[in-house]
Tab-separated table of C-alpha atoms (C1' of nucleotides) in Angstrom:
chain	number	residue	atom	x	y	z
A	1	MET	CA	19.991	-3.566	-30.797
A	2	ASN	CA	19.089	-4.350	-34.418
A	3	ALA	CA	16.231	-3.074	-36.612
A	4	ILE	CA	13.926	-6.017	-36.020
A	5	SER	CA	14.068	-5.981	-32.253
A	6	ASP	CA	13.670	-2.210	-32.339
A	7	GLU	CA	10.480	-2.718	-34.262
A	8	ILE	CA	9.285	-5.283	-31.767
A	9	LYS	CA	10.080	-2.888	-28.971
A	10	GLU	CA	7.977	-0.233	-30.636
A	11	ASP	CA	5.131	-2.706	-30.958
A	12	TYR	CA	5.459	-3.478	-27.262
A	13	ASN	CA	5.189	0.213	-26.497
A	14	PHE	CA	2.187	0.590	-28.757
A	15	ILE	CA	0.461	-2.339	-27.087
A	16	SER	CA	1.294	-1.072	-23.626
A	17	ASP	CA	0.034	2.453	-24.311
A	18	SER	CA	-3.042	1.153	-26.015
A	19	LEU	CA	-4.001	-1.149	-23.150
A	20	VAL	CA	-3.744	1.626	-20.593
A	21	ASP	CA	-6.486	3.602	-22.267
A	22	ILE	CA	-8.752	1.082	-23.943
A	23	TYR	CA	-10.479	-0.353	-20.921
A	24	ASP	CA	-11.589	2.979	-19.598
A	25	GLN	CA	-13.199	3.718	-22.893
A	26	ILE	CA	-14.820	0.298	-22.977
A	27	MET	CA	-16.332	0.819	-19.551
A	28	ARG	CA	-17.695	4.137	-20.741
A	29	ILE	CA	-19.234	2.882	-23.965
A	30	GLU	CA	-20.661	-0.136	-22.192
A	31	GLU	CA	-22.565	2.231	-19.984
A	32	SER	CA	-23.610	4.547	-22.811
A	33	GLU	CA	-24.704	1.671	-25.065
A	34	ILE	CA	-26.782	0.220	-22.270
A	35	LYS	CA	-28.368	3.623	-21.709
A	36	LYS	CA	-29.260	3.840	-25.412
A	37	SER	CA	-31.321	0.675	-24.918
A	38	HIS	CA	-34.248	0.729	-22.532
A	39	PHE	CA	-32.062	0.256	-19.471
A	40	LYS	CA	-31.597	3.939	-18.781
A	41	ASP	CA	-31.008	3.728	-15.045
A	42	ILE	CA	-27.892	1.546	-14.998
A	43	THR	CA	-24.321	2.644	-14.333
A	44	ALA	CA	-21.183	0.778	-15.420
A	45	LYS	CA	-20.679	-0.398	-11.851
A	46	GLU	CA	-24.178	-1.768	-11.637
A	47	LEU	CA	-23.679	-3.505	-14.975
A	48	HIS	CA	-20.594	-5.126	-13.553
A	49	LEU	CA	-22.526	-6.237	-10.489
A	50	VAL	CA	-25.344	-7.701	-12.591
A	51	HIS	CA	-22.732	-9.566	-14.613
A	52	THR	CA	-21.162	-10.965	-11.467
A	53	ILE	CA	-24.477	-12.109	-10.017
A	54	GLY	CA	-24.952	-13.876	-13.332
A	55	LEU	CA	-27.615	-16.135	-14.717
A	56	HIS	CA	-27.281	-19.480	-13.076
A	57	ASP	CA	-25.567	-20.032	-9.801
A	58	ARG	CA	-27.371	-18.101	-7.071
A	59	LYS	CA	-24.316	-16.594	-5.457
A	60	THR	CA	-24.438	-15.343	-1.905
A	61	THR	CA	-23.859	-11.730	-0.871
A	62	SER	CA	-20.515	-12.682	0.655
A	63	GLU	CA	-19.332	-14.444	-2.488
A	64	VAL	CA	-20.146	-11.431	-4.636
A	65	ALA	CA	-18.477	-9.057	-2.170
A	66	ARG	CA	-15.347	-11.192	-2.238
A	67	ILE	CA	-15.289	-11.394	-6.037
A	68	LEU	CA	-15.715	-7.645	-6.462
A	69	ARG	CA	-13.585	-6.742	-3.427
A	70	LEU	CA	-16.333	-4.636	-1.913
A	71	SER	CA	-17.106	-4.422	1.784
A	72	LYS	CA	-20.291	-6.148	2.868
A	73	GLY	CA	-21.872	-2.808	3.717
A	74	THR	CA	-21.145	-1.343	0.306
A	75	LEU	CA	-22.559	-4.376	-1.420
A	76	THR	CA	-25.728	-4.236	0.670
A	77	ALA	CA	-26.222	-0.636	-0.481
A	78	ASN	CA	-25.605	-1.561	-4.136
A	79	LEU	CA	-27.993	-4.501	-3.905
A	80	ASN	CA	-30.673	-2.261	-2.404
A	81	ASN	CA	-30.385	-0.007	-5.460
A	82	LEU	CA	-30.532	-2.866	-7.961
A	83	GLU	CA	-33.449	-4.444	-6.122
A	84	ARG	CA	-35.335	-1.137	-6.051
A	85	LYS	CA	-34.787	-0.764	-9.804
A	86	GLY	CA	-36.049	-4.286	-10.360
A	87	TYR	CA	-32.934	-6.034	-11.654
A	88	ILE	CA	-32.265	-8.487	-8.821
A	89	SER	CA	-34.038	-10.351	-6.043
A	90	ARG	CA	-32.824	-11.574	-2.714
A	91	ILE	CA	-33.819	-15.111	-1.854
A	92	ARG	CA	-33.454	-16.266	1.712
A	93	ASN	CA	-31.717	-19.644	1.739
A	94	GLN	CA	-33.978	-22.192	3.460
A	95	ARG	CA	-31.171	-24.537	4.491
A	96	ASP	CA	-29.236	-21.776	6.230
A	97	ARG	CA	-31.410	-18.803	6.975
A	98	ARG	CA	-28.433	-16.471	7.519
A	99	ILE	CA	-27.643	-16.667	3.813
A	100	ILE	CA	-29.141	-14.578	1.006
A	101	ASN	CA	-28.929	-16.017	-2.500
A	102	LEU	CA	-28.932	-13.442	-5.271
A	103	VAL	CA	-30.804	-13.913	-8.520
A	104	LEU	CA	-31.545	-11.746	-11.529
A	105	THR	CA	-35.169	-10.865	-12.229
A	106	SER	CA	-36.381	-11.258	-15.811
A	107	LYS	CA	-35.463	-7.594	-16.340
A	108	GLY	CA	-32.032	-8.338	-14.907
A	109	ARG	CA	-31.627	-11.306	-17.238
A	110	LEU	CA	-32.464	-9.144	-20.240
A	111	LEU	CA	-29.824	-6.651	-19.142
A	112	TYR	CA	-27.295	-9.423	-18.603
A	113	ARG	CA	-27.867	-10.760	-22.098
A	114	ALA	CA	-27.656	-7.327	-23.708
A	115	HIS	CA	-24.346	-6.732	-21.951
A	116	TYR	CA	-23.037	-10.137	-22.923
A	117	ALA	CA	-24.043	-9.571	-26.561
A	118	PHE	CA	-22.135	-6.300	-26.522
A	119	HIS	CA	-19.007	-8.085	-25.373
A	120	GLN	CA	-19.432	-10.747	-28.018
A	121	LYS	CA	-19.687	-8.030	-30.663
A	122	LEU	CA	-16.572	-6.388	-29.293
A	123	VAL	CA	-14.612	-9.634	-29.444
A	124	GLU	CA	-15.859	-10.340	-32.973
A	125	GLN	CA	-14.668	-6.938	-34.132
A	126	CYS	CA	-11.392	-7.384	-32.341
A	127	LEU	CA	-10.676	-10.719	-33.999
A	128	LYS	CA	-12.148	-10.092	-37.409
A	129	GLY	CA	-10.018	-11.613	-40.153
A	130	PHE	CA	-8.210	-13.838	-37.657
A	131	ASP	CA	-7.946	-17.559	-38.268
A	132	GLY	CA	-8.122	-20.388	-35.767
A	133	SER	CA	-4.443	-20.309	-34.883
A	134	ASP	CA	-4.480	-16.522	-34.438
A	135	ILE	CA	-7.351	-16.932	-32.024
A	136	LYS	CA	-5.441	-19.570	-30.106
A	137	LYS	CA	-2.599	-17.069	-29.726
A	138	MET	CA	-4.997	-14.485	-28.441
A	139	LYS	CA	-6.338	-16.904	-25.904
A	140	GLN	CA	-2.784	-17.719	-24.852
A	141	ALA	CA	-2.049	-14.010	-24.355
A	142	LEU	CA	-5.050	-13.628	-22.074
A	143	MET	CA	-4.094	-16.701	-20.089
A	144	ASN	CA	-0.616	-15.217	-19.710
A	145	VAL	CA	-2.162	-12.045	-18.312
A	146	GLU	CA	-4.265	-14.068	-15.901
A	147	ASP	CA	-1.125	-15.905	-14.769
A	148	PHE	CA	0.667	-12.612	-14.284
A	149	ILE	CA	-2.198	-11.271	-12.226
A	150	GLY	CA	-2.168	-14.477	-10.206
A	151	GLU	CA	1.553	-14.224	-9.523
A	152	VAL	CA	1.489	-10.572	-8.564
A	153	SER	CA	-1.520	-10.887	-6.307
A	154	GLY	CA	-0.036	-13.954	-4.641
A	155	ARG	CA	-2.318	-16.503	-6.332
B	1	MET	CA	-22.118	-25.854	-37.479
B	2	ASN	CA	-19.019	-28.072	-37.693
B	3	ALA	CA	-16.427	-29.018	-35.082
B	4	ILE	CA	-13.872	-26.385	-36.050
B	5	SER	CA	-16.196	-23.432	-35.919
B	6	ASP	CA	-17.626	-24.745	-32.646
B	7	GLU	CA	-14.133	-24.662	-31.247
B	8	ILE	CA	-13.643	-21.107	-32.479
B	9	LYS	CA	-16.930	-20.138	-30.909
B	10	GLU	CA	-15.762	-21.564	-27.604
B	11	ASP	CA	-12.549	-19.582	-27.916
B	12	TYR	CA	-14.605	-16.460	-28.553
B	13	ASN	CA	-16.565	-17.112	-25.404
B	14	PHE	CA	-13.414	-17.711	-23.420
B	15	ILE	CA	-11.920	-14.451	-24.661
B	16	SER	CA	-15.106	-12.532	-24.002
B	17	ASP	CA	-15.485	-13.854	-20.459
B	18	SER	CA	-11.836	-13.308	-19.741
B	19	LEU	CA	-11.873	-9.691	-20.873
B	20	VAL	CA	-14.835	-8.848	-18.668
B	21	ASP	CA	-12.917	-9.688	-15.531
B	22	ILE	CA	-9.280	-8.935	-16.264
B	23	TYR	CA	-9.505	-5.162	-16.261
B	24	ASP	CA	-10.836	-4.945	-12.766
B	25	GLN	CA	-8.077	-7.168	-11.482
B	26	ILE	CA	-5.439	-5.163	-13.331
B	27	MET	CA	-6.703	-1.929	-11.791
B	28	ARG	CA	-6.520	-3.563	-8.405
B	29	ILE	CA	-3.020	-4.956	-8.706
B	30	GLU	CA	-1.777	-1.724	-10.246
B	31	GLU	CA	-2.862	0.012	-7.097
B	32	SER	CA	-1.522	-2.647	-4.761
B	33	GLU	CA	1.843	-2.876	-6.564
B	34	ILE	CA	2.225	0.885	-6.386
B	35	LYS	CA	1.429	0.770	-2.684
B	36	LYS	CA	4.140	-1.864	-2.175
B	37	SER	CA	6.647	0.684	-3.499
B	38	HIS	CA	7.166	3.922	-1.623
B	39	PHE	CA	4.073	5.544	-3.148
B	40	LYS	CA	1.714	4.505	-0.410
B	41	ASP	CA	-0.795	7.307	-0.746
B	42	ILE	CA	-1.925	6.721	-4.330
B	43	THR	CA	-5.201	5.212	-5.486
B	44	ALA	CA	-5.824	3.577	-8.868
B	45	LYS	CA	-7.775	6.649	-9.971
B	46	GLU	CA	-4.937	8.952	-9.049
B	47	LEU	CA	-2.503	6.698	-10.891
B	48	HIS	CA	-4.682	7.016	-13.928
B	49	LEU	CA	-4.727	10.780	-13.575
B	50	VAL	CA	-0.939	10.959	-13.214
B	51	HIS	CA	-0.642	8.822	-16.331
B	52	THR	CA	-2.960	11.154	-18.248
B	53	ILE	CA	-1.091	14.273	-17.197
B	54	GLY	CA	1.974	12.490	-18.513
B	55	LEU	CA	5.586	13.465	-18.847
B	56	HIS	CA	5.894	15.889	-21.679
B	57	ASP	CA	3.054	17.934	-22.970
B	58	ARG	CA	1.775	20.243	-20.239
B	59	LYS	CA	-1.911	19.539	-20.707
B	60	THR	CA	-4.495	21.983	-19.440
B	61	THR	CA	-7.095	21.183	-16.810
B	62	SER	CA	-9.823	21.224	-19.454
B	63	GLU	CA	-7.970	18.818	-21.711
B	64	VAL	CA	-7.487	16.347	-18.895
B	65	ALA	CA	-11.114	16.654	-17.819
B	66	ARG	CA	-12.232	15.948	-21.372
B	67	ILE	CA	-9.907	12.953	-21.742
B	68	LEU	CA	-11.051	11.402	-18.473
B	69	ARG	CA	-14.666	12.527	-18.858
B	70	LEU	CA	-14.679	14.181	-15.461
B	71	SER	CA	-16.476	17.424	-14.668
B	72	LYS	CA	-14.222	20.424	-14.179
B	73	GLY	CA	-15.166	20.598	-10.524
B	74	THR	CA	-14.285	16.971	-9.902
B	75	LEU	CA	-10.955	17.365	-11.624
B	76	THR	CA	-10.133	20.460	-9.570
B	77	ALA	CA	-10.725	18.421	-6.420
B	78	ASN	CA	-8.550	15.548	-7.680
B	79	LEU	CA	-5.772	17.942	-8.667
B	80	ASN	CA	-5.870	19.535	-5.226
B	81	ASN	CA	-5.255	16.110	-3.713
B	82	LEU	CA	-2.387	15.250	-6.047
B	83	GLU	CA	-0.825	18.666	-5.546
B	84	ARG	CA	-1.095	18.348	-1.768
B	85	LYS	CA	0.607	14.940	-1.960
B	86	GLY	CA	3.363	16.428	-4.102
B	87	TYR	CA	2.843	14.593	-7.396
B	88	ILE	CA	1.793	17.480	-9.637
B	89	SER	CA	2.154	21.220	-9.999
B	90	ARG	CA	-0.118	23.788	-11.566
B	91	ILE	CA	1.635	26.279	-13.799
B	92	ARG	CA	-0.205	29.420	-14.771
B	93	ASN	CA	0.146	29.906	-18.523
B	94	GLN	CA	1.769	33.274	-19.173
B	95	ARG	CA	0.337	33.714	-22.669
B	96	ASP	CA	-3.228	33.174	-21.488
B	97	ARG	CA	-3.551	33.643	-17.779
B	98	ARG	CA	-6.895	31.833	-17.601
B	99	ILE	CA	-5.147	28.568	-18.398
B	100	ILE	CA	-3.418	26.212	-15.968
B	101	ASN	CA	-0.829	23.833	-17.410
B	102	LEU	CA	-0.336	20.653	-15.453
B	103	VAL	CA	3.064	19.082	-14.876
B	104	LEU	CA	4.386	16.206	-12.837
B	105	THR	CA	6.820	16.976	-10.051
B	106	SER	CA	9.935	14.815	-9.816
B	107	LYS	CA	8.018	12.596	-7.411
B	108	GLY	CA	5.200	12.444	-9.944
B	109	ARG	CA	7.624	11.494	-12.692
B	110	LEU	CA	9.009	8.664	-10.582
B	111	LEU	CA	5.476	7.394	-10.033
B	112	TYR	CA	4.705	7.699	-13.737
B	113	ARG	CA	7.761	5.654	-14.661
B	114	ALA	CA	7.049	2.994	-12.046
B	115	HIS	CA	3.538	2.641	-13.396
B	116	TYR	CA	4.774	2.534	-16.962
B	117	ALA	CA	7.337	-0.125	-16.087
B	118	PHE	CA	4.580	-2.200	-14.533
B	119	HIS	CA	2.628	-2.066	-17.763
B	120	GLN	CA	5.685	-2.988	-19.775
B	121	LYS	CA	6.195	-5.998	-17.560
B	122	LEU	CA	2.553	-6.956	-17.996
B	123	VAL	CA	2.837	-6.761	-21.778
B	124	GLU	CA	6.075	-8.759	-21.767
B	125	GLN	CA	4.416	-11.520	-19.750
B	126	CYS	CA	1.379	-11.391	-21.968
B	127	LEU	CA	3.420	-11.816	-25.155
B	128	LYS	CA	6.128	-14.127	-23.914
B	129	GLY	CA	7.015	-16.729	-26.524
B	130	PHE	CA	5.354	-14.703	-29.277
B	131	ASP	CA	7.266	-13.934	-32.471
B	132	GLY	CA	7.184	-10.745	-34.545
B	133	SER	CA	4.187	-11.771	-36.602
B	134	ASP	CA	2.209	-12.813	-33.511
B	135	ILE	CA	2.875	-9.401	-32.049
B	136	LYS	CA	1.687	-7.740	-35.235
B	137	LYS	CA	-1.558	-9.672	-34.872
B	138	MET	CA	-1.914	-8.519	-31.326
B	139	LYS	CA	-1.420	-4.956	-32.385
B	140	GLN	CA	-4.023	-5.428	-35.098
B	141	ALA	CA	-6.506	-6.752	-32.544
B	142	LEU	CA	-6.034	-3.691	-30.363
B	143	MET	CA	-6.434	-1.364	-33.326
B	144	ASN	CA	-9.651	-3.204	-34.173
B	145	VAL	CA	-10.910	-2.575	-30.662
B	146	GLU	CA	-10.012	1.092	-30.949
B	147	ASP	CA	-11.929	1.274	-34.225
B	148	PHE	CA	-14.904	-0.391	-32.605
B	149	ILE	CA	-14.820	2.062	-29.729
B	150	GLY	CA	-14.574	4.913	-32.223
B	151	GLU	CA	-17.577	3.686	-34.191
B	152	VAL	CA	-19.772	3.091	-31.170
B	153	SER	CA	-18.948	6.396	-29.513
B	154	GLY	CA	-19.490	8.265	-32.792
B	155	ARG	CA	-15.828	8.805	-33.644
C	1	DC	C1'	-14.443	49.145	-25.101
C	2	DA	C1'	-18.604	46.514	-23.656
C	3	DG	C1'	-20.183	42.202	-23.406
C	4	DA	C1'	-19.607	37.418	-24.952
C	5	DA	C1'	-16.758	33.523	-24.360
C	6	DT	C1'	-13.456	30.694	-21.982
C	7	DA	C1'	-10.608	28.460	-18.035
C	8	DG	C1'	-10.669	27.150	-13.758
C	9	DT	C1'	-12.510	27.268	-8.759
C	10	DT	C1'	-16.024	27.169	-5.284
C	11	DT	C1'	-20.257	25.633	-3.445
C	12	DG	C1'	-24.081	22.759	-2.003
C	13	DA	C1'	-26.361	18.619	-2.768
C	14	DT	C1'	-26.129	13.684	-3.610
C	15	DA	C1'	-23.928	9.262	-3.850
C	16	DT	C1'	-20.354	5.919	-2.712
C	17	DT	C1'	-17.566	3.599	0.256
C	18	DC	C1'	-15.743	1.688	4.498
C	19	DA	C1'	-15.287	-0.105	9.178
C	20	DA	C1'	-17.563	-1.102	13.226
C	21	DA	C1'	-21.575	-2.146	15.726
C	22	DC	C1'	-25.554	-4.788	15.431
C	23	DT	C1'	-29.260	-8.689	14.488
C	24	DA	C1'	-30.350	-13.203	13.314
C	25	DT	C1'	-28.989	-17.711	12.627
C	26	DT	C1'	-26.027	-21.796	12.816
C	27	DC	C1'	-22.180	-24.407	14.572
C	28	DT	C1'	-19.478	-26.602	18.292
C	29	DG	C1'	-17.373	-28.351	22.546
C	30	DG	C1'	-18.642	-29.847	26.906
D	1	DC	C1'	-28.907	-30.014	24.971
D	2	DC	C1'	-26.971	-25.567	25.648
D	3	DA	C1'	-23.827	-21.551	26.062
D	4	DG	C1'	-20.940	-19.053	23.542
D	5	DA	C1'	-18.250	-18.781	19.248
D	6	DA	C1'	-18.697	-18.129	14.436
D	7	DT	C1'	-20.969	-16.615	10.308
D	8	DA	C1'	-24.167	-13.862	7.013
D	9	DG	C1'	-26.030	-9.874	6.165
D	10	DT	C1'	-27.804	-5.038	7.571
D	11	DT	C1'	-27.438	-0.590	9.736
D	12	DT	C1'	-24.966	3.385	11.091
D	13	DG	C1'	-21.874	7.318	11.003
D	14	DA	C1'	-18.022	9.367	8.987
D	15	DA	C1'	-15.102	10.288	5.118
D	16	DT	C1'	-14.611	10.898	0.279
D	17	DA	C1'	-16.015	11.592	-4.538
D	18	DT	C1'	-18.881	13.445	-7.876
D	19	DC	C1'	-21.771	16.690	-10.362
D	20	DA	C1'	-24.028	20.882	-11.969
D	21	DA	C1'	-24.459	25.587	-11.307
D	22	DA	C1'	-22.820	29.856	-9.714
D	23	DC	C1'	-18.803	32.463	-9.527
D	24	DT	C1'	-14.013	34.866	-10.560
D	25	DA	C1'	-10.529	36.127	-13.607
D	26	DT	C1'	-9.012	36.653	-18.084
D	27	DT	C1'	-9.234	36.998	-23.126
D	28	DC	C1'	-11.622	37.560	-27.406
D	29	DT	C1'	-14.643	40.115	-30.645
D	30	DG	C1'	-17.588	43.265	-33.158
DNA sequence: CAGAATAGTTTGATATTCAAACTATTCTGG
DNA sequence: CCAGAATAGTTTGAATATCAAACTATTCTG
């Protein structure tokens, strides 16, 4: 093993160690940043749920439960909380009255945008000083991770 | 706004969207991979705790609680579970008998290494085809994120 | 050496999660 | 068209996780 590949190995270890811890911290500061704004009653999990419900596509309860891997009962409880706090509404689907479509209220949309802006800021900081080809590499790395996740979880 | 910076903006959005979702999936497959091995009784949270206790430095309960931002009571409960399952031991510090030092049992060390190996594999997949300078960039990006986290959470 | 400070545990209340039973609605084969 | 199967979401009851505050044991300090 020569000096260069040793150095690369060290970099691998740095990256691996770093990744293990970073996301936890991100989750935490996401929540604390949101609480500094005027959304004081939102947890990181609820933020995640608001993000998943999203701005445009009126997902159903089942879709959201599948995406987040929550049981239907758990999601119902979470949705009750977010509805009570005024971030989401349930809309009964008129074509198929078994289905509930989920939408963000205007308050929910504000929260969504604040959260999204935070992520944008994070990515900007992360990639500051990078040029177009560096960014392409970064994108490639993330796609590789997605592929890996796909393989491991059986696509 | 010209074509090139539009493209970069799109890449930023891709990266931002991708990051939001990847962590959750990684947590999930970490847990499911570990359950495929002979550590069937471990949750993602417990894995995280075993990782934090680590191999070498005999952290105290308070240190671990601070790192993971858990209350002391919650951590006590978690440690009871991991001790019952045979992954950790509590060692009463002889210099200061108020303190408990936490160590992994041999079973705990096996789990730690399996988890670590998983992360290594993830990083290898992520960076496959990257050369030394690409990897340096990647490292830089992660350090930028750490800086950002430091700034936001007040260092 | 008395009392303040610290490390960790226990306790009681609250919140989260799940699976299973349940309600309401739609689909489907005869 | 209709009976029963299938589907979407809610309710329920039990198990687990979490927190803050009270508590125990130990060490530090003036």
